[in-house]
Short mmCIF file of C-alpha atoms in Angstrom, two decimals:
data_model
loop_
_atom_site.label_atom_id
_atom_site.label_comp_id
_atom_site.label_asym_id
_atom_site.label_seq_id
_atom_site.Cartn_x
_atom_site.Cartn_y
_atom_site.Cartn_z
CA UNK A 248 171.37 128.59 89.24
CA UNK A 249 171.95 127.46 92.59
CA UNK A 250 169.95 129.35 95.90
CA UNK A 251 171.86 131.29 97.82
CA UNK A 252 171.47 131.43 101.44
CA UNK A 253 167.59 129.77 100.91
CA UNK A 254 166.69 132.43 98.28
CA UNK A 255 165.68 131.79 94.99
CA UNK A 256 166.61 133.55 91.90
CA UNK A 257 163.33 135.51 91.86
CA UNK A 258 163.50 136.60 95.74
CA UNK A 259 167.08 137.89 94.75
CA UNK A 260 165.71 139.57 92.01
CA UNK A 261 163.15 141.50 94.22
CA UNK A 262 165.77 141.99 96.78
CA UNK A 263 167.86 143.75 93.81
CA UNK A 264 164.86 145.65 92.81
CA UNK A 265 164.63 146.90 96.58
CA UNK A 266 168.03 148.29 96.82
CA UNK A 267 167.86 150.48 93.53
CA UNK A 268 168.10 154.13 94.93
CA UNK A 269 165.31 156.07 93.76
CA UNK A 270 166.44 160.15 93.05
CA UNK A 271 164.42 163.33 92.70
CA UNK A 272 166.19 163.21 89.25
CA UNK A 273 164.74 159.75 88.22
CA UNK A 274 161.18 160.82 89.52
CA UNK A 275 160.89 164.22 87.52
CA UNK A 276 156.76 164.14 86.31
CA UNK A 277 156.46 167.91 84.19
CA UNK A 278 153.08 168.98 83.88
CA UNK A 279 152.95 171.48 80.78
CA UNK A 280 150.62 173.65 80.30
CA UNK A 281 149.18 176.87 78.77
CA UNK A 282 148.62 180.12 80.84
CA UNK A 283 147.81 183.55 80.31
CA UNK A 284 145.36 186.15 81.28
CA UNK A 285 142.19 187.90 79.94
CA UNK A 286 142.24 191.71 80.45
CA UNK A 287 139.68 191.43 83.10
CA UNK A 288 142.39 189.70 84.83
CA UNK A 289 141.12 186.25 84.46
CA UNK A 290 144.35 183.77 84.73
CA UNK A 291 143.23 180.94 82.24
CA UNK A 292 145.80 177.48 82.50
CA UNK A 293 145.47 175.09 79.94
CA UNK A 294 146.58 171.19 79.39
CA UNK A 295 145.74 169.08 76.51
CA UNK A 296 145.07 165.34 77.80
CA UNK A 297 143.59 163.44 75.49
CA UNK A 298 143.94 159.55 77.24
CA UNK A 299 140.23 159.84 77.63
CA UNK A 300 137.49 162.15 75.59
CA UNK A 301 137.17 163.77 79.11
CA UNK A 302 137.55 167.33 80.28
CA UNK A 303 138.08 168.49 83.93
CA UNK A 304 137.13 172.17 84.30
CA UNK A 305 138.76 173.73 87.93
CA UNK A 306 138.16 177.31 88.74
CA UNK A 307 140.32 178.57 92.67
CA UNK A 308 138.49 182.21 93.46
CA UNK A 309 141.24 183.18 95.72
CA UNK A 310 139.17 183.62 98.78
CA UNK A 311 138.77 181.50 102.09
CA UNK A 312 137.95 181.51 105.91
CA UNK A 313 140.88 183.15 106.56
CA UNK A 314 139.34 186.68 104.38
CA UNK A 315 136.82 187.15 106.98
CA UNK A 316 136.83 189.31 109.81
CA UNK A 317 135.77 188.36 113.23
CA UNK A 318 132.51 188.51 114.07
CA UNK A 319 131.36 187.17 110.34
CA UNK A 320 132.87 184.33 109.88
CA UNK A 321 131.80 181.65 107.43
CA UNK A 322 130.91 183.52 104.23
CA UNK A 323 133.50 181.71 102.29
CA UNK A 324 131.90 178.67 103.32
CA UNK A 325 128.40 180.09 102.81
CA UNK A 326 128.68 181.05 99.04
CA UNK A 327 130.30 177.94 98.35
CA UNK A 328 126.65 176.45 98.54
CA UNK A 329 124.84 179.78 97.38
CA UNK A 330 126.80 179.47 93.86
CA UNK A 331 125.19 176.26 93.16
CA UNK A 332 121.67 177.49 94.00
CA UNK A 333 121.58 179.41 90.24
CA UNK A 334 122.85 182.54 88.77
CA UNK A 335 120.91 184.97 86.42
CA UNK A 336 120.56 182.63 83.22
CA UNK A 337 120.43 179.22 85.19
CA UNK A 338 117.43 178.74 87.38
CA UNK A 339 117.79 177.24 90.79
CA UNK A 340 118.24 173.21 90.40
CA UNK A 341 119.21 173.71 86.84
CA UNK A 342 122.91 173.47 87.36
CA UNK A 343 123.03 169.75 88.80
CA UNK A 344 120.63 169.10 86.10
CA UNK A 345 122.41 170.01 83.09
CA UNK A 346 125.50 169.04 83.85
CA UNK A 347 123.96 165.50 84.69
CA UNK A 348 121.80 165.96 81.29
CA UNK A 349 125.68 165.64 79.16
CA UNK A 350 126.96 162.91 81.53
CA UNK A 351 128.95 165.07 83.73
CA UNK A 352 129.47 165.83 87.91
CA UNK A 353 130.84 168.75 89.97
CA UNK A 354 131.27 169.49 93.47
CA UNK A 355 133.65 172.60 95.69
CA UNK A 356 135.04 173.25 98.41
CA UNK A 357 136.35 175.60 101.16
CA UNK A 358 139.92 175.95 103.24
CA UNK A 359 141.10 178.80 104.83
CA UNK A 360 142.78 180.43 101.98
CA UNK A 361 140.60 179.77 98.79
CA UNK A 362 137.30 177.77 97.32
CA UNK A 363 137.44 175.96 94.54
CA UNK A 364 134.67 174.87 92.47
CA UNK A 365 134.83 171.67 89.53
CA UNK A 366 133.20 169.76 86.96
CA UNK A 367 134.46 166.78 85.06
CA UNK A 368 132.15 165.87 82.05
CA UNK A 369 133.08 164.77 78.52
CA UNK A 370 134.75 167.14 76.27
CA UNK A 371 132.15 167.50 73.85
CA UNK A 372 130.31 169.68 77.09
CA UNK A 373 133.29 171.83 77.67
CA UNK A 374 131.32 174.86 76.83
CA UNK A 375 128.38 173.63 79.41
CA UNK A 376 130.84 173.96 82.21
CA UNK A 377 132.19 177.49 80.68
CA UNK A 378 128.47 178.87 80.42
CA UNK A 379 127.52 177.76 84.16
CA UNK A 380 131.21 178.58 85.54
CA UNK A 381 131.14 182.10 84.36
CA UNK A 382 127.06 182.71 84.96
CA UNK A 383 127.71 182.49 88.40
CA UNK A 384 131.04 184.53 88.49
CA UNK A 385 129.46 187.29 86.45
CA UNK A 386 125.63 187.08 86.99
CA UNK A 387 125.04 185.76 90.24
CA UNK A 388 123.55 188.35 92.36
CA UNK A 389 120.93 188.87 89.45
CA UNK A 390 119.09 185.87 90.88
CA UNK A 391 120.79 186.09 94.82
CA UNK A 392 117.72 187.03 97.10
CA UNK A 393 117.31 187.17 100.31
CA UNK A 394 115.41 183.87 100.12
CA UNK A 395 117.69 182.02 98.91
CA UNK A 396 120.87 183.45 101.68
CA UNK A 397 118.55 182.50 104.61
CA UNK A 398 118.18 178.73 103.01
CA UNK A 399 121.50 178.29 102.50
CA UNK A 400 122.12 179.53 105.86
CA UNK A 401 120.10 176.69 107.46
CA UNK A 402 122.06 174.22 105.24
CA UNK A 403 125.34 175.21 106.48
CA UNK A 404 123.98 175.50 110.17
CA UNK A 405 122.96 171.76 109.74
CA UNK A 406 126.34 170.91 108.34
CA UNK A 407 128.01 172.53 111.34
CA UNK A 408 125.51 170.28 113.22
CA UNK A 409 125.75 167.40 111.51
CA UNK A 410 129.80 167.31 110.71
CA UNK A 411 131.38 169.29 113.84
CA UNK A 412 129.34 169.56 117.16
CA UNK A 413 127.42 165.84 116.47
CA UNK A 414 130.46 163.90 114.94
CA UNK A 415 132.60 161.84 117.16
CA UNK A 416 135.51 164.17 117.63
CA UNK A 417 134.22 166.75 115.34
CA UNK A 418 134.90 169.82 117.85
CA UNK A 419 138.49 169.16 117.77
CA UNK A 420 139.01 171.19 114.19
CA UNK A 421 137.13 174.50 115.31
CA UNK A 422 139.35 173.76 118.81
CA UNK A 423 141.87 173.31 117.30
CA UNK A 424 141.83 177.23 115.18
CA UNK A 425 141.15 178.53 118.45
CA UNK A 426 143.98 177.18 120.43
CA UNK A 427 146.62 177.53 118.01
CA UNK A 428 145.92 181.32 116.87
CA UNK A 429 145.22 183.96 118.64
CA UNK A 430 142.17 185.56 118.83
CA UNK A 431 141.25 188.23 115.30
CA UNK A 432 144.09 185.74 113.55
CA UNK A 433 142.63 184.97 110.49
CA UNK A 434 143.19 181.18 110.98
CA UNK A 435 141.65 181.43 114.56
CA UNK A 436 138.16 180.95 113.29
CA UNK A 437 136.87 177.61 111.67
CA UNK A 438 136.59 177.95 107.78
CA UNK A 439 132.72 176.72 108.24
CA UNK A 440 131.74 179.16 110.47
CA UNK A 441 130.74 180.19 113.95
CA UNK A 442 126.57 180.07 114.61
CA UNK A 443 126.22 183.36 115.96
CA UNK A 444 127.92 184.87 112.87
CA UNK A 445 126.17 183.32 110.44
CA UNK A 446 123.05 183.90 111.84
CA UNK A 447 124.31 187.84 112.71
CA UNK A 448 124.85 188.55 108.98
CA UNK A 449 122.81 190.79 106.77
CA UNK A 450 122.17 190.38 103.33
CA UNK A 451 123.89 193.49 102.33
CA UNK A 452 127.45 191.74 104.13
CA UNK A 453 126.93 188.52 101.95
CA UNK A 454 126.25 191.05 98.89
CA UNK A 455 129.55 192.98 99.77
CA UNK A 456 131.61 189.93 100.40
CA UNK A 457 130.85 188.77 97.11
CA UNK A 458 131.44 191.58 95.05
CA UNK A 459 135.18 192.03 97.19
CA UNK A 460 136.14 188.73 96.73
CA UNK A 461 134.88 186.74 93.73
CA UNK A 462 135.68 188.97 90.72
CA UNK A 463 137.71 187.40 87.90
CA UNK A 464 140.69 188.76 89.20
CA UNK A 465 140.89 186.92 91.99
CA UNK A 466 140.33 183.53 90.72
CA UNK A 467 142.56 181.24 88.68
CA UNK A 468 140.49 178.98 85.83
CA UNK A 469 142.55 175.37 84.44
CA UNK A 470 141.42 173.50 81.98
CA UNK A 471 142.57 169.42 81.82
CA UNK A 472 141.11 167.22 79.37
CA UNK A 473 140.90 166.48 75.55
CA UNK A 474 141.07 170.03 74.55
CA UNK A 475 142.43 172.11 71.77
CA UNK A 476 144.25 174.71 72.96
CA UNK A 477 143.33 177.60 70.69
CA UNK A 478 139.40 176.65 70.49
CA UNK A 479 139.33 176.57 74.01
CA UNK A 480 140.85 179.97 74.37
CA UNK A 481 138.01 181.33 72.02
CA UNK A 482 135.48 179.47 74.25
CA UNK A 483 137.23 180.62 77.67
CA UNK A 484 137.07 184.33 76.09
CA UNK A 485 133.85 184.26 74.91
CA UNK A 486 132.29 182.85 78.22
CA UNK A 487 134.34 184.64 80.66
CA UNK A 488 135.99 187.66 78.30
CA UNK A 489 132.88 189.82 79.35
CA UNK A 490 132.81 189.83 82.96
CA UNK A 491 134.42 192.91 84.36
CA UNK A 492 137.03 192.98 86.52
CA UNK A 493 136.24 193.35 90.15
CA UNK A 494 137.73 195.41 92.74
CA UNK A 495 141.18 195.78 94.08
CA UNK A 496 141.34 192.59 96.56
CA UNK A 497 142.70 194.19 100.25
CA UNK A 498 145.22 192.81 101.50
CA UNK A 499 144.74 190.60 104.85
CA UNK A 500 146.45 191.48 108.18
CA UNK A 501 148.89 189.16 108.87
CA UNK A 502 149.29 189.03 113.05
CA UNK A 503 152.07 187.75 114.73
CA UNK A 504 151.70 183.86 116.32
CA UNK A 505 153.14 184.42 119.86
CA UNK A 506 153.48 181.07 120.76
CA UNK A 507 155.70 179.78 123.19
CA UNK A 508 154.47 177.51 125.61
CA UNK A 509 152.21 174.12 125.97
CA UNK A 510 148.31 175.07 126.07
CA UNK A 511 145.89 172.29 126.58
CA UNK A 512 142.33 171.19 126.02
CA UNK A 513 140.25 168.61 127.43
CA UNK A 514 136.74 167.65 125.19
CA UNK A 515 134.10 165.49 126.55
CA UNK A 516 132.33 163.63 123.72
CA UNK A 517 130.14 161.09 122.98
CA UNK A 518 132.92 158.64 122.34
CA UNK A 519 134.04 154.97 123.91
CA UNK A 520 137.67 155.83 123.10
CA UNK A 521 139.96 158.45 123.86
CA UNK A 522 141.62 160.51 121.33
CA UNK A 523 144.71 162.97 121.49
CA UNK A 524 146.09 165.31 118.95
CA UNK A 525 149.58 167.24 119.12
CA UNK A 526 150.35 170.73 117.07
CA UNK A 527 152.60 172.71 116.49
CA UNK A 528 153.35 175.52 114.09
CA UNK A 529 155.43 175.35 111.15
CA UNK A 530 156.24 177.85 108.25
CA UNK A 531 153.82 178.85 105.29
CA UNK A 532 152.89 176.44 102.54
CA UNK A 533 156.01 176.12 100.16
CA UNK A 534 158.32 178.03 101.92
CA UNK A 535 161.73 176.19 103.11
CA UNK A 536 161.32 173.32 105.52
CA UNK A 537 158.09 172.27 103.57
CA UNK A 538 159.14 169.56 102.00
CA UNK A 539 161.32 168.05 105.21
CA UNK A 540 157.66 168.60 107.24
CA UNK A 541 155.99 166.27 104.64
CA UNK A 542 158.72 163.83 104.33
CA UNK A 543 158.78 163.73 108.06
CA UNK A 544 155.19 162.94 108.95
CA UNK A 545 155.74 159.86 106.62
CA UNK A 546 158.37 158.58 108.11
CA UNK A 547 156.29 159.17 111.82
CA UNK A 548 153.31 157.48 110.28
CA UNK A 549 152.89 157.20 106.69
CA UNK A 550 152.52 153.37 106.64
CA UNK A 551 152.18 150.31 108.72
CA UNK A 552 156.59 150.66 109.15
CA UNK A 553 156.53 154.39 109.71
CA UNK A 554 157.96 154.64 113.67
CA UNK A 555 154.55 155.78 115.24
CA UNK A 556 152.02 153.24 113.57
CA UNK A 557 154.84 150.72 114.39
CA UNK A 558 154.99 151.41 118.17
CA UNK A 559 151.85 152.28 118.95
CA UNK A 560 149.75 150.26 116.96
CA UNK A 561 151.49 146.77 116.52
CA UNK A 562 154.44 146.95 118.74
CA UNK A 563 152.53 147.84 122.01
CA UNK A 564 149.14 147.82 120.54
CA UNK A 565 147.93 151.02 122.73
CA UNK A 566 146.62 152.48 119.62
CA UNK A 567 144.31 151.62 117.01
CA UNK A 568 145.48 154.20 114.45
CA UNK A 569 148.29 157.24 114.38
CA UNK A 570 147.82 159.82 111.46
CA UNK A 571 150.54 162.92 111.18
CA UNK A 572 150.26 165.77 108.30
CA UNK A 573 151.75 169.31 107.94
CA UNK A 574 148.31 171.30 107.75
CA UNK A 575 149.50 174.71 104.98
CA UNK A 576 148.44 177.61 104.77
CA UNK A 577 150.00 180.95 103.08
CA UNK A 578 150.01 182.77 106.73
CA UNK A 579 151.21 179.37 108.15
CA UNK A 580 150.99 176.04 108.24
CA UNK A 581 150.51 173.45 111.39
CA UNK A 582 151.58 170.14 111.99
CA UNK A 583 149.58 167.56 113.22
CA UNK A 584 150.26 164.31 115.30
CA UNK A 585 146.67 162.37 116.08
CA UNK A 586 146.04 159.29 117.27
CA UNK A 587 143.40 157.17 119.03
CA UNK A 588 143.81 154.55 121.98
CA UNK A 589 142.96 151.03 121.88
CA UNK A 590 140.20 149.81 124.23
CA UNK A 591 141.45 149.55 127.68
CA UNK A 592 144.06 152.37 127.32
CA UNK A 593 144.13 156.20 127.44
CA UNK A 594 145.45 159.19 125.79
CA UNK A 595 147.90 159.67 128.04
CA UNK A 596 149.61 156.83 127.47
CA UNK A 597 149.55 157.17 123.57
CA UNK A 598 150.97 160.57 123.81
CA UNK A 599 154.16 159.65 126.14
CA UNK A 600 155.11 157.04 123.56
CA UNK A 601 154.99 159.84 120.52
CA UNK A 602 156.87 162.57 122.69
CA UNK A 603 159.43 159.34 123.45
CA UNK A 604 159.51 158.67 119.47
CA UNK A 605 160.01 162.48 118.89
CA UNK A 606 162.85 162.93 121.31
CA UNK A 607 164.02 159.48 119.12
CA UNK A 608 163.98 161.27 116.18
CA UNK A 609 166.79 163.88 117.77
CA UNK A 610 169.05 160.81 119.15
CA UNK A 611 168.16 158.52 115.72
CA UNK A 612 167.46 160.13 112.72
CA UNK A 613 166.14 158.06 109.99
CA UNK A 614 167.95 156.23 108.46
CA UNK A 615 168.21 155.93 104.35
CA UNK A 616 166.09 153.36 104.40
CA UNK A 617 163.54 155.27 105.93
CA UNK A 618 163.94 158.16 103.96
CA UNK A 619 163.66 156.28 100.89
CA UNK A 620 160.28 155.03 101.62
CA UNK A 621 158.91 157.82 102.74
CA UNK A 622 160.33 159.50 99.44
CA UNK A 623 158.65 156.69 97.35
CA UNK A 624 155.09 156.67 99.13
CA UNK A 625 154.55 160.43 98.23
CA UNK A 626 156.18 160.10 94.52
CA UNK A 627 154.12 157.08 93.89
CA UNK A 628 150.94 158.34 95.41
CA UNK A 629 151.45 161.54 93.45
CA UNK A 630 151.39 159.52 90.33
CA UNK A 631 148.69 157.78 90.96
CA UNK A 632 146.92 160.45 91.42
CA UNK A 633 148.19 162.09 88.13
CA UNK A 634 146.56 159.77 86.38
CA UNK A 635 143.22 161.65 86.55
CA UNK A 636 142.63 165.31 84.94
CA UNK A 637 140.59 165.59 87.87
CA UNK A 638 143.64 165.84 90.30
CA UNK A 639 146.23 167.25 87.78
CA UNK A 640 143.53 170.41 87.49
CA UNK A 641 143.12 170.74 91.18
CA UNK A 642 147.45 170.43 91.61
CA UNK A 643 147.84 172.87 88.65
CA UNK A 644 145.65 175.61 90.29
CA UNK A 645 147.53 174.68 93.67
CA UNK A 646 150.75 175.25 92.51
CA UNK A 647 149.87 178.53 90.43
CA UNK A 648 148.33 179.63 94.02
CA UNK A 649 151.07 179.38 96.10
CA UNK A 650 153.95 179.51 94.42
CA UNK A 651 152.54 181.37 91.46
CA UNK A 652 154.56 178.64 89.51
CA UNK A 653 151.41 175.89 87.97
CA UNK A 654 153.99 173.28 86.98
CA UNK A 655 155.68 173.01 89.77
CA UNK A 656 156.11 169.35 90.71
CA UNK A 657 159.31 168.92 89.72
CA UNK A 658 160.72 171.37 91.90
CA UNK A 659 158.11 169.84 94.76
CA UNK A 660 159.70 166.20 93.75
CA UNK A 661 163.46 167.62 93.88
CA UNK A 662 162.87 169.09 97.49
CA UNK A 663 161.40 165.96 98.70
CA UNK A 664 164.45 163.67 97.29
CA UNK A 665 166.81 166.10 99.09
CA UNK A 666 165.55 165.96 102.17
CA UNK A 667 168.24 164.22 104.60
CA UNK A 668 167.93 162.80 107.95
CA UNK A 669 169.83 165.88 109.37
CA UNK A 670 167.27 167.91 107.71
CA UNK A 671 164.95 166.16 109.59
CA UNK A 672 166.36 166.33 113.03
CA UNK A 673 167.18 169.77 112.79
CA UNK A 674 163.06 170.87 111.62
CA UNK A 675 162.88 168.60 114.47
CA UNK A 676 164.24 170.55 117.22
CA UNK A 677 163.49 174.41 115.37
CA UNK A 678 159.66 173.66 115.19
CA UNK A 679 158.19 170.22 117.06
CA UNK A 680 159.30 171.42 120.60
CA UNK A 681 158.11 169.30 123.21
CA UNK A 682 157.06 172.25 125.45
CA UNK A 683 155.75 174.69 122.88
CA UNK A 684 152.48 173.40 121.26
CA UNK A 685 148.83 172.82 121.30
CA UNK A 686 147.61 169.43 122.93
CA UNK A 687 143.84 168.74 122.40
CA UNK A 688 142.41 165.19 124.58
CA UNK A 689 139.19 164.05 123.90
CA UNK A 690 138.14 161.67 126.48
CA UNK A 691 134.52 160.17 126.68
CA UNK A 692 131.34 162.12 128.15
CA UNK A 693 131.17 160.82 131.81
CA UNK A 694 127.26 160.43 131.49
CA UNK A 695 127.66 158.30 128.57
CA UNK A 696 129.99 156.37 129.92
CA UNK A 697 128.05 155.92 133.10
CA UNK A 698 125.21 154.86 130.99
CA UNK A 699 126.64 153.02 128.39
CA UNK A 700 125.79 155.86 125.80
CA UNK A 701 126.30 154.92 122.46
CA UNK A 702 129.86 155.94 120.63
CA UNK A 703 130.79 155.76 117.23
#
C-alpha cells in the first residue's frame, strides 16, 4: 500500500480510529441492581459481582454539614470519627481490628449533604461488615461516653489544624462557604467545623444529633461484590431488621442565595506562590444544566488541550496548574475555576487570561472536537472507575441519593453526549457572569516573604 501524504497505513488507521464519533447511545454502562426496604425503613441495594471473591459494603446516612444549625457546626463531621471508636458489642479499637483480622479495610467520609461509611473485604466476611455496620447504627450510644466525645473532639480540632488553617491554601474551603452563602445558609459553614462550636457543644447536643439523624431511615445500605442475592437479604435482615426506626428527619430550611455582584477576598499564607480561585453558583446536583456544567469544566481544563491548561500553562506559561469542577450539592451546587501562578507572576495576571477565555467561550464555542473529548475523558474515566465494587457501591448510593434513581448512569451518560456547544455558551452567560461571583486571592504572608519563610 503506498503512504499517503507521509503517513503510513497504521498512522491512517489511528487517524480513522480518531474520527469515529463516539454517542451517549454507544457508551450506555447499566448498573443493575436489587433494592427494596426493611420496615424500619432501611433502603437495602444489591449487585451481584462476582469478577473477584470480593464484597464492597457502602452504607450513605443521609446527613451532612449542611443539617446543622449555626452555632454547632461540625457534628456530621464529628461522629464520622466517633462511629469508629466502638458501639455496644464492639469495644473501642476492635473495629479496625477485625476487619483487618479477615483481610479487609474501611474508611468514611463527610460533605455537606451526607456521610458515608465503607468496607471492602472478601465475601466470605460479608456478615463481619453487617455485624459492625449495624452495631454502630443501632447500639452506639450504649458505649458513647462523654470520654470518648471530648477525644474525638481533639482529633477533629487537630484535623482542622493540621488540614485547613496549617495547609498551604487550606483556608480557602471554609472561605470559600462563607463568601458564597450567606450567613445561617446551611452551606455557609465548613462541613468540618468551626472551633468555637465544637468546643461549645454538650454531650446531650451530640446525643440528640445522633438520635435525629442516623436512624435507619435515613440511610441508604448497597451491597457490591460476590454475593447471592437472597442470602444476603437474610443476612441484611437479620443484622439490620431489628433496629427501630428513628424519628421523622425535619426538613432543612432552604434560604434564598441573593447573589448578585463580585465579592472578594484576599488570604495571606505561608506560601511562595500566589493562588486565585473563581465561583460562581450553579443549580442543584442533577437538576438541568448539570451535565453542560461538567462537560464544560473539561473542556476549560480537563486535560493538557482543555483551553485554560493550554493558555495558561504551556502557551504563556503564567501558570503551573488550572483545575475547574462544578462543586453539587442538593440546595446548590458551585463552580469552581482555580489556578496557581508560575514563579515570577501573580494572580492577577492568571485571572485576566481565564475571564479573557470565558468571554471566548461566548464569541467561540467549542467546537465538536472539543466536545468530543471532553465527552470521552468523563465516559472513559467513569469506566475505569467501574471496574472496582468499591466505586460502583459509592455511585449506586449517589445516584439513589439524589435522584432517588441508583442506576442512573445511563441517563447521566445520555445528558453528557447531548450536551452541544450552544448549550454551553448559553450556561455560559445564565450562570458564569463575569461580575457576579466570589473571587478568593491568596498571595504570600509578607513576613515570610521578607524572611524567606518556608512555603510548600
Amino acid at each position: 500500500m503506498k503512504h499517503f501524504l507521509g503517513l503510513t497505513p497504521r498512522l491512517l488507521g489511528l487517524l480513522a480510529c480518531l474520527a469515529i464519533p463516539v454517542t451517549a447511545g454507544d457508551a450506555a454502562v447499566g448498573l443493575p441492581h436489587v433494592r427494596y426496604e426493611l420496615e424500619n425503613g432501611l433502603t437495602v441495594i444489591l449487585q451481584e459481582d462476582h469478577s473477584t471473591p470480593m464484597v464492597a459494603v457502602n452504607i450513605w446516612y443521609h446527613v451532612g454539614s449542611g443539617h446543622e444549625k449555626k452555632g454547632r457546626t461540625g457534628f456530621a463531621h464529628l461522629f464520622e470519627h466517633i462511629l469508629f471508636e466502638g458501639s455496644e458489642h464492639v469495644p473501642e479499637g476492635k473495629f479496625d481490628e477485625w476487619l483487618e483480622t479477615v483481610g479487609g479495610n474501611n474508611n468514611g467520609s463527610t460533605t455537606i449533604d451526607r456521610t458515608n461509611y465503607f468496607e471492602i473485604l472478601p465475601s466470605h466476611a460479608l456478615e463481619m461488615a453487617l455485624f459492625l455496620e449495624s452495631d454502630r447504627m443501632g447500639w452506639l450510644l450504649g458505649s458513647m461516653s462523654e470520654a470518648k466525645v471530648d477525644g474525638q473532639r481533639d482529633v477533629v480540632k487537630n484535623e482542622r489544624r493540621q488540614r485547613v488553617e496549617n495547609a498551604p491554601y487550606g483556608m480557602v474551603w471554609p472561605t470559600m462557604s462563607e463568601l458564597m452563602f450567606p450567613e445561617g445558609h446551611p452551606y455557609s459553614w465548613p462541613t468540618i467545623g468551626y472551633m468555637e462550636d465544637l468546643s461549645a457543644a454538650s454531650y446531650e447536643d451530640v446525643v440528640t444529633f445522633f438520635k435525629t439523624y442516623y436512624g435507619p431511615n435515613n440511610a441508604s445500605l448497597v451491597i457490591v461484590g460476590d454475593i447471592e442475592i437472597e442470602a444476603t437479604k437474610k443476612l441484611v435482615e437479620k443484622w439490620f431488621g431489628e433496629i427501630p426506626r428513628g424519628q421523622p428527619i425535619p426538613a432543612i430550611d432552604r434560604p434564598g442565595v441573593n447573589f448578585n455582584e463580585e465579592k472578594r477576598v484576599v488570604l495571606e499564607d505561608r506560601v511562595q506562590l500566589e493562588r486565585v480561585h473563581l465561583m460562581w453558583h450553579t443549580p442543584p446536583a442533577f437538576s438541568a444544566g448539570a451535565a453542560g456544567l461538567e462537560m464544560l469544566s473539561q473542556v476549560l481544563a480537563g486535560g493538557k488541550t482543555s483551553r485554560l491548561y493550554k493558555r495558561l500553562v504551556y502557551d504563556l506559561q503564567i501558570a503551573q496548574d488550572v483545575f475547574a469542577f462544578n462543586y453539587s450539592g442538593k440546595l446548590g451546587s458551585t463552580f469552581i475555576i482555580g489556578s496557581t501562578a508560575s514563579d515570577g507572576h501573580t494572580a492577577a495576571e492568571v485571572e485576566k487570561v481565564i475571564d479573557e477565555e470565558m468571554a471566548r467561550l461566548l464569541r467561540e464555542p467549542p467546537s465538536e472536537r472539543e466536545l468530543k473529548r471532553a465527552f470521552n475523558q468523563l465516559h472513559a474515566s467513569t469506566l475505569d472507575r467501574l471496574e472496582g465494587i468499591e466505586f460502583k457501591a459509592d455511585i449506586l448510593n449517589r445516584y439513589y441519593f439524589y435522584t432517588g434513581n441508583p442506576d442512573y448512569l445511563n441517563e447521566w451518560i445520555r445528558r453528557l453526549g447531548a450536551v452541544d456547544s450552544t448549550d454551553l455558551a448559553n450556561l455560559t452567560q445564565t450562570y458564569l457572569k463575569p461580575h457576579v461571583r466570589g473571587v478568593i486571592t491568596v498571595v504570600p504572608k509578607k513576613e515570610d516573604s521578607e524572611q524567606g519563610g518556608k512555603g510548600e
